[in-house]
Tab-separated table of C-alpha atoms and ligand atoms in Angstrom:
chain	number	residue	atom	x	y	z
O	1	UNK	CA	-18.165	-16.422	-23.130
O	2	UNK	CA	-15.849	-15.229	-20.099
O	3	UNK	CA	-15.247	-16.800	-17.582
O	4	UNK	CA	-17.376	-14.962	-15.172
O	5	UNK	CA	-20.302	-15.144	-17.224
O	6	UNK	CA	-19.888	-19.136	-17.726
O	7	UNK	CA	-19.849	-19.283	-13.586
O	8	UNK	CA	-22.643	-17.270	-13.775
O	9	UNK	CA	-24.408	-20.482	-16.098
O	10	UNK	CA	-23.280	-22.740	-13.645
O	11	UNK	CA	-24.251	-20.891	-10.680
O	12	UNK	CA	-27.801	-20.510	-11.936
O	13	UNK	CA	-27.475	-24.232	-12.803
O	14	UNK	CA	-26.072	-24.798	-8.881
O	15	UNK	CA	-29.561	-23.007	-7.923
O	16	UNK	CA	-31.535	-25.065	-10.328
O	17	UNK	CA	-30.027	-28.318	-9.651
O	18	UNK	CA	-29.850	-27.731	-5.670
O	19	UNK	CA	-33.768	-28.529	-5.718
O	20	UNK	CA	-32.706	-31.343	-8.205
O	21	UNK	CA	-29.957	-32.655	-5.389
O	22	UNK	CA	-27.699	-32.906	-8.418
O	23	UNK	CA	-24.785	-30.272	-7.826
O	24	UNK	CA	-22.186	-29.754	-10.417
O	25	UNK	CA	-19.123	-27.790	-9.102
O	26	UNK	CA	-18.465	-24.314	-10.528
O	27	UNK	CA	-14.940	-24.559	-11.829
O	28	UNK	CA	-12.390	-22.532	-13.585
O	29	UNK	CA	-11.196	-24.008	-16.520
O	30	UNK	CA	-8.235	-25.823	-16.160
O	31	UNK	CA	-5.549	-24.677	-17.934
O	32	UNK	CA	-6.412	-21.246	-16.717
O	33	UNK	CA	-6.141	-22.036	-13.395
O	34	UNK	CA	-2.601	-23.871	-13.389
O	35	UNK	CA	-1.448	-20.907	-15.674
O	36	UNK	CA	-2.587	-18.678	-12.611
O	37	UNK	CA	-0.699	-20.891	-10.028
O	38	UNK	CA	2.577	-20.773	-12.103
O	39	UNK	CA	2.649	-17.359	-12.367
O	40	UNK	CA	3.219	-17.149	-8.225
O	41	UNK	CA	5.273	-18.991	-6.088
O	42	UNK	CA	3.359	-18.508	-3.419
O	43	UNK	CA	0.374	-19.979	-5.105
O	44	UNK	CA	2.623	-23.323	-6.072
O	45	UNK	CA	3.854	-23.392	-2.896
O	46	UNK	CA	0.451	-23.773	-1.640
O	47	UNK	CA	-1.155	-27.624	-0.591
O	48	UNK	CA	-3.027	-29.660	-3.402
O	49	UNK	CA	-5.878	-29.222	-0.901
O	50	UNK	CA	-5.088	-25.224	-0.495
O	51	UNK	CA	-5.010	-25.049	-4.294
O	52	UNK	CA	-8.449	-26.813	-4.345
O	53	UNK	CA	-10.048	-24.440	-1.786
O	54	UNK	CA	-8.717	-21.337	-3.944
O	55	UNK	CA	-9.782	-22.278	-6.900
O	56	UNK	CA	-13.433	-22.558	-5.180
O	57	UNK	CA	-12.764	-19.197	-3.608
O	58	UNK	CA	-11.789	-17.523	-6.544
O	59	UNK	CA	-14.671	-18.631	-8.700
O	60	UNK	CA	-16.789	-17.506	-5.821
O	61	UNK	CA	-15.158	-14.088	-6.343
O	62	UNK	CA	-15.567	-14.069	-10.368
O	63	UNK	CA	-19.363	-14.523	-10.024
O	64	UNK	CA	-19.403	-11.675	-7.418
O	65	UNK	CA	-17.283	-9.012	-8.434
O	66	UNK	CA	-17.641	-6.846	-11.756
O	67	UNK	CA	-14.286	-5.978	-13.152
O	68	UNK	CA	-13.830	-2.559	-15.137
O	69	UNK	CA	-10.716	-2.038	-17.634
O	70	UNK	CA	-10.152	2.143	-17.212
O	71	UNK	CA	-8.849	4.080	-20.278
O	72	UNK	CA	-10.193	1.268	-22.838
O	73	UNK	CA	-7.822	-1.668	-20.797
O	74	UNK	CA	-9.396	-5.162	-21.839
O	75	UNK	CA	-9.497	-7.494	-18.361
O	76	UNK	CA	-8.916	-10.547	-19.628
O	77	UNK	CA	-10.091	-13.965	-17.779
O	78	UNK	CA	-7.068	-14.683	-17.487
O	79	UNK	CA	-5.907	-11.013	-15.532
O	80	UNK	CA	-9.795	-11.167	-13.560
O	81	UNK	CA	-8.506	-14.526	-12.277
O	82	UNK	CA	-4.786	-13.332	-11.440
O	83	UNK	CA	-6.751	-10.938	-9.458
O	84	UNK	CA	-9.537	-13.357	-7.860
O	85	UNK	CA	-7.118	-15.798	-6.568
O	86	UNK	CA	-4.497	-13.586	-4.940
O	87	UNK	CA	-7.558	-11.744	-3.484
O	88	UNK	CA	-8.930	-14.869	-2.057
O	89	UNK	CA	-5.755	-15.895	-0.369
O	90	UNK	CA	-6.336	-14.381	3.129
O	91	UNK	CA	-9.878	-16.038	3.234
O	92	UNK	CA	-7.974	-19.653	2.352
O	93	UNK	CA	-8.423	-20.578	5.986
O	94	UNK	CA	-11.658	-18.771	7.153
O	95	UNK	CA	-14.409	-21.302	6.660
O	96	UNK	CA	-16.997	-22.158	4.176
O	97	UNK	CA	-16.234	-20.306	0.745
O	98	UNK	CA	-19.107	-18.855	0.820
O	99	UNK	CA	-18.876	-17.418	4.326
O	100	UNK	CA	-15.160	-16.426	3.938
O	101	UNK	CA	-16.131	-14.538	0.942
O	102	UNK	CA	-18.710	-12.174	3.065
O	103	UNK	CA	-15.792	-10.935	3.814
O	104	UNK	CA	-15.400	-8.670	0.874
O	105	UNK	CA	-18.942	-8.234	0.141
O	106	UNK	CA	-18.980	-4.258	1.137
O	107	UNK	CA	-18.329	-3.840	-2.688
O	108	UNK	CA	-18.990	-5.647	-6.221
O	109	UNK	CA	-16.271	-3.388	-8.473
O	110	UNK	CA	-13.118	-3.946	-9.541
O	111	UNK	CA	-11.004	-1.089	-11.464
O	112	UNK	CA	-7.984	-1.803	-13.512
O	113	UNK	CA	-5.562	0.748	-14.347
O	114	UNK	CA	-3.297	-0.227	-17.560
O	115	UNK	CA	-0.675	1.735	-15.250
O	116	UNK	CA	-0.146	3.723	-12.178
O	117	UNK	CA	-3.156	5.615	-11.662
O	118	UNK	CA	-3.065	9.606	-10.528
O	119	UNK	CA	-5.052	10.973	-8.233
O	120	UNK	CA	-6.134	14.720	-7.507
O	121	UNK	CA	-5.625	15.194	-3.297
O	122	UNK	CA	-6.597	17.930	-1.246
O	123	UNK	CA	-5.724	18.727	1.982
O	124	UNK	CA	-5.881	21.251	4.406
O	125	UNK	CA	-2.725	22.715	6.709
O	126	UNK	CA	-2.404	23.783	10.468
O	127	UNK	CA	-2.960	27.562	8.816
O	128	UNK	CA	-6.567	26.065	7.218
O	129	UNK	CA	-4.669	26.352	3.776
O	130	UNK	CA	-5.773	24.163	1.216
O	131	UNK	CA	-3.267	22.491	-1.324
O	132	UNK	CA	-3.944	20.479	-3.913
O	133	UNK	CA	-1.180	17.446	-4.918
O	134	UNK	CA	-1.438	14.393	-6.869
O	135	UNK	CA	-0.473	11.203	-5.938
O	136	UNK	CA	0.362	8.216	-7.596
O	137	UNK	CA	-1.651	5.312	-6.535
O	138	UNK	CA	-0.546	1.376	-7.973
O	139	UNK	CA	-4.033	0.347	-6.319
O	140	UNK	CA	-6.490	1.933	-4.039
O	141	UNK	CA	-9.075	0.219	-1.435
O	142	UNK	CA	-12.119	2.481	-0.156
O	143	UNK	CA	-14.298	1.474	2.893
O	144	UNK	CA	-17.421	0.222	1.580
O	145	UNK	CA	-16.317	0.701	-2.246
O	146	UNK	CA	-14.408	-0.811	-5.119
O	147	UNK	CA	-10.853	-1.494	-5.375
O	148	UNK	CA	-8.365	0.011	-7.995
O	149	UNK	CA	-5.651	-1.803	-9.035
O	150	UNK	CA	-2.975	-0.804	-11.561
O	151	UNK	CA	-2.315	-3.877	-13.710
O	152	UNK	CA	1.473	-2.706	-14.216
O	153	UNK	CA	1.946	-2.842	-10.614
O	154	UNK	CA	0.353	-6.052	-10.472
O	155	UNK	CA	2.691	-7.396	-13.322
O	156	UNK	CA	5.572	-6.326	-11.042
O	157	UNK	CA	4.766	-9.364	-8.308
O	158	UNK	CA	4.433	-11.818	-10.285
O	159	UNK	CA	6.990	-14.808	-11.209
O	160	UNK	CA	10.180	-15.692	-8.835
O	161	UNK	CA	11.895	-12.369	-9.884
O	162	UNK	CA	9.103	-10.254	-8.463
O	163	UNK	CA	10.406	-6.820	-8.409
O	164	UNK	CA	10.230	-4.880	-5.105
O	165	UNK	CA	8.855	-1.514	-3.231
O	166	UNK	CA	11.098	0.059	-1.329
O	167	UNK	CA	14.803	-0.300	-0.906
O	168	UNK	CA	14.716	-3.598	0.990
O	169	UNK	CA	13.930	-6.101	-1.695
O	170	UNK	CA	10.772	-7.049	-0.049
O	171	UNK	CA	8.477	-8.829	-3.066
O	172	UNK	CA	6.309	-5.881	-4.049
O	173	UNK	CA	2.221	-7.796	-4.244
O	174	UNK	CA	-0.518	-4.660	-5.053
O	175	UNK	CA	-3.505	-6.932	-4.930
O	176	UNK	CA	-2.910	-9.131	-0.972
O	177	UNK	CA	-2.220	-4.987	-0.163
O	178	UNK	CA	-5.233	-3.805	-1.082
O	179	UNK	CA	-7.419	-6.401	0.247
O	180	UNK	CA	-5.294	-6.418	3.184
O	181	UNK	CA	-6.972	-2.661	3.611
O	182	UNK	CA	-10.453	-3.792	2.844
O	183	UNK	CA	-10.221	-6.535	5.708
O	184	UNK	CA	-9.057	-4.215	7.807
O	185	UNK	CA	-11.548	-2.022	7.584
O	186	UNK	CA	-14.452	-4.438	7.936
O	187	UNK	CA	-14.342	-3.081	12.229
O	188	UNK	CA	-13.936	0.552	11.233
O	189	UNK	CA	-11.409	3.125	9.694
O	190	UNK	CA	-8.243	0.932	8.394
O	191	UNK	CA	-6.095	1.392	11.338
O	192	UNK	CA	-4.325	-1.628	11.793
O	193	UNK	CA	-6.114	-3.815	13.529
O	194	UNK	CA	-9.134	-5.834	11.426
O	195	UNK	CA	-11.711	-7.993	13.210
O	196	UNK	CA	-10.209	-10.718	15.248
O	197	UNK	CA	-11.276	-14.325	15.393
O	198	UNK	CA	-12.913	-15.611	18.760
O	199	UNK	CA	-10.019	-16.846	21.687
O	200	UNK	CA	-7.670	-15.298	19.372
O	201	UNK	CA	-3.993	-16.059	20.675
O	202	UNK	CA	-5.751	-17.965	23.981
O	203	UNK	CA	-7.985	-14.522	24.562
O	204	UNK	CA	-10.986	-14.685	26.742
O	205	UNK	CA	-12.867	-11.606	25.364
O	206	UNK	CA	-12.731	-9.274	22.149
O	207	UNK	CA	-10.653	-6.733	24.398
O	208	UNK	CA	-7.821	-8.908	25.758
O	209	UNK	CA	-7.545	-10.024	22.002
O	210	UNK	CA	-7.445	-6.414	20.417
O	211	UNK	CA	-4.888	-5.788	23.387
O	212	UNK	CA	-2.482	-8.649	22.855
O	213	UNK	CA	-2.607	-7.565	18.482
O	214	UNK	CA	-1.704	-3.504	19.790
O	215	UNK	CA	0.914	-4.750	21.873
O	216	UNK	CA	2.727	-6.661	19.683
O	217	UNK	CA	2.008	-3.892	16.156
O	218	UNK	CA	2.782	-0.948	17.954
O	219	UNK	CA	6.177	-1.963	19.180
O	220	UNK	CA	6.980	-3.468	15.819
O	221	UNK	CA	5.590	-0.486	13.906
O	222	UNK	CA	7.571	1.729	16.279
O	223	UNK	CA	10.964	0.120	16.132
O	224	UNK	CA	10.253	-0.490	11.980
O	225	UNK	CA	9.446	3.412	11.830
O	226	UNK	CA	12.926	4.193	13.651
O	227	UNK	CA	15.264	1.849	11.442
O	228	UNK	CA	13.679	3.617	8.133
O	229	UNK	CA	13.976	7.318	9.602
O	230	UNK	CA	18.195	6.520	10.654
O	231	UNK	CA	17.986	4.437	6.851
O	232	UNK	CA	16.431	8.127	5.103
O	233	UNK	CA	18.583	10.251	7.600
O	234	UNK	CA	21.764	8.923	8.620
O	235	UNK	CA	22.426	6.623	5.573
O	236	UNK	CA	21.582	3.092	7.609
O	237	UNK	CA	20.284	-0.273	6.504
O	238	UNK	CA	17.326	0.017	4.673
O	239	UNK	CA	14.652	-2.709	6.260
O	240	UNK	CA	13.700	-5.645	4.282
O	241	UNK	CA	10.284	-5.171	4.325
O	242	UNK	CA	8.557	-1.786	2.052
O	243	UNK	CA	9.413	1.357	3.460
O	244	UNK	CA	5.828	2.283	2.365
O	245	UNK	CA	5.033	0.541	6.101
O	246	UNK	CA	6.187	3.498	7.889
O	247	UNK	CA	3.922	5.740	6.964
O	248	UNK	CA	0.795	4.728	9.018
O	249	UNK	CA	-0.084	1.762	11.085
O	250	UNK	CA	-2.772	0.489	8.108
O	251	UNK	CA	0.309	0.561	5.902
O	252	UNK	CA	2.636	-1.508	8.097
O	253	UNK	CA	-0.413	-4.106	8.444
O	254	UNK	CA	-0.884	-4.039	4.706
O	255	UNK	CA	2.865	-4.641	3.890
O	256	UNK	CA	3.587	-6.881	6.566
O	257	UNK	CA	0.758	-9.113	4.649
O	258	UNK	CA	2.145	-8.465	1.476
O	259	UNK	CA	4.937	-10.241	3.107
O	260	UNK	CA	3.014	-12.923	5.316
O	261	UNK	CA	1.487	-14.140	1.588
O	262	UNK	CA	4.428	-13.752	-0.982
O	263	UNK	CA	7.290	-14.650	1.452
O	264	UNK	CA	6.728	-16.105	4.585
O	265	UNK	CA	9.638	-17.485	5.670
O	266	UNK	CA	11.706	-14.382	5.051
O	267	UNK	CA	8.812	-12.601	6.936
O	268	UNK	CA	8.853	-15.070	10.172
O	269	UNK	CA	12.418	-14.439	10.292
O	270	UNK	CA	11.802	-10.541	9.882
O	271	UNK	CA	9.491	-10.039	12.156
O	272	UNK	CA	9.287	-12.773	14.717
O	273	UNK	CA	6.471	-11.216	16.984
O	274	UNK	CA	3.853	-10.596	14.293
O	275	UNK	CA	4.021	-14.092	12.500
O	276	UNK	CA	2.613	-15.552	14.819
O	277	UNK	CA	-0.295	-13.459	15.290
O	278	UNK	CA	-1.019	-13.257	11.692
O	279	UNK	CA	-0.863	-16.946	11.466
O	280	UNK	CA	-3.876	-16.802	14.197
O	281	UNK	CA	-5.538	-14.641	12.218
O	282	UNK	CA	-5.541	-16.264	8.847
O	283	UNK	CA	-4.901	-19.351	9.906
O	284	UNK	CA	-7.161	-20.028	12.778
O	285	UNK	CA	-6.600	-23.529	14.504
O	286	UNK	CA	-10.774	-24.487	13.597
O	287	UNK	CA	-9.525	-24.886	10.051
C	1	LIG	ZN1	-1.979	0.960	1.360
């Protein structure tokens, strides 16, 4: 039995036994688990009490989500639950598990990739001509539908010699990247900006809190956008952090999360105006 369908027992159990008052805990086995911590030093890293919370989190997410293996790929438990628990990571601070996981429940599937996946894009010119391109995706979130991940790019962030996008060395991490994009778009089009928390950075309404988070991303995204067009251009210092950023203001957001999750120390240091910000956002001081 996977291990989605055995939290799917014990969450029928959970209903069952709520009426009883007897709750057993739906866990993750535990050898699975600690072989999905090892695997990231940013999951070791985390608190025994973090580690705790995830693990809830990320069984929440097994029972929810359906995972799909394209062209015949087999999703292991042991890949579903790579996936689950660097999903969950942003909602480690956001409340109740099972309120912090409304926060992806716009969509149920999950699609792996074996590898990079190609996809057929159209667009239209200034002249109304259309071309057709592909592009090589390593994962893929849509407002209001499933995610695509390519396992190989997945493979590529994991262990302490996590290979990089980009020419900076920043640790390349598909899956915080993609969900990165689905909660951004929870207030609209992924543009940068997701939903902020209440008194966000000492705001008194949902405006001075969306101003403060534009203030401080556009000027970063702006000066970030320059350094990579004199690195492509005049043959400067590539910037730590994925290239990939530069390329739309949902991008910078997604890498700079990338970042916030798989290195955050190097990222503070980076980018000493958005830490903080994204610390109030995932780590809101009610936790
Ligand atoms: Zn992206």
């Amino acid at each position: 039995m996977s291990v989605w369908q055995r939290l799917g027992q014990w969450a029928r159990q959970l209903g069952r036994s709520a009426r009883a008052t007897v709750s057993p805990m739906p866990e993750i086995p535990a050898q699975l688990w600690l072989s999905t911590l090892s695997a990231y030093p940013f999951l070791s890293a985390l608190t025994l009490q973090e580690q705790s919370k995830l693990r809830v989190l990320s069984a929440l997410f097994l029972q929810h989500k359906r995972f799909h293996g394209a062209h015949g790929l087999q999703v292991t438990d042991a890949m579903a639950l790579e996936i689950a628990a660097q999903a969950c990571l942003p909602l480690l601070h956001w409340g109740e598990p099972q309120r912090a996981m409304a926060w992806y429940d716009d969509f149920v599937g999950i699609v792996v990739h074996p590898g990079d996946a190609v996809a057929r894009r159209k667009s239209m010119d200034e002249a109304g001509v259309i071309h057709q391109y592909d592009e090589v995706l390593m994962g893929e979130a849509m407002d209001g539908g499933p995610v695509m991940l390519s396992w190989q790019a997945i493979g590529a962030g994991r262990g302490s010699h996590a290979s990089h996008h980009g020419h900076g060395g920043q640790p390349a991490n598909v899956v915080i990247h993609e969900f990165a994009h689905k909660i951004d778009m929870r207030n609209g089009e992924a543009d940068g900006c997701p939903p902020l928390p209440p008194g966000f950075m000492g705001s008194s309404s949902a405006r001075q809190a969306r101003e403060i988070w534009q203030a401080a991303w556009n000027a970063a995204y702006e000066a970030f956008r320059e350094q990579v067009i004199i690195a492509e251009r005049f043959g400067g210092q590539w910037p730590w952090l994925d290239e990939y950023g530069a390329t739309a203001p949902a991008e910078f957001f997604a890498v700079a999360c990338e970042a916030f999750f798989a290195d955050h120390a190097r990222f503070a240091q980076e980018f000493p105006t958005l830490e903080p910000l994204l610390a109030a956002l995932f780590r809101p001081a009610q936790d």
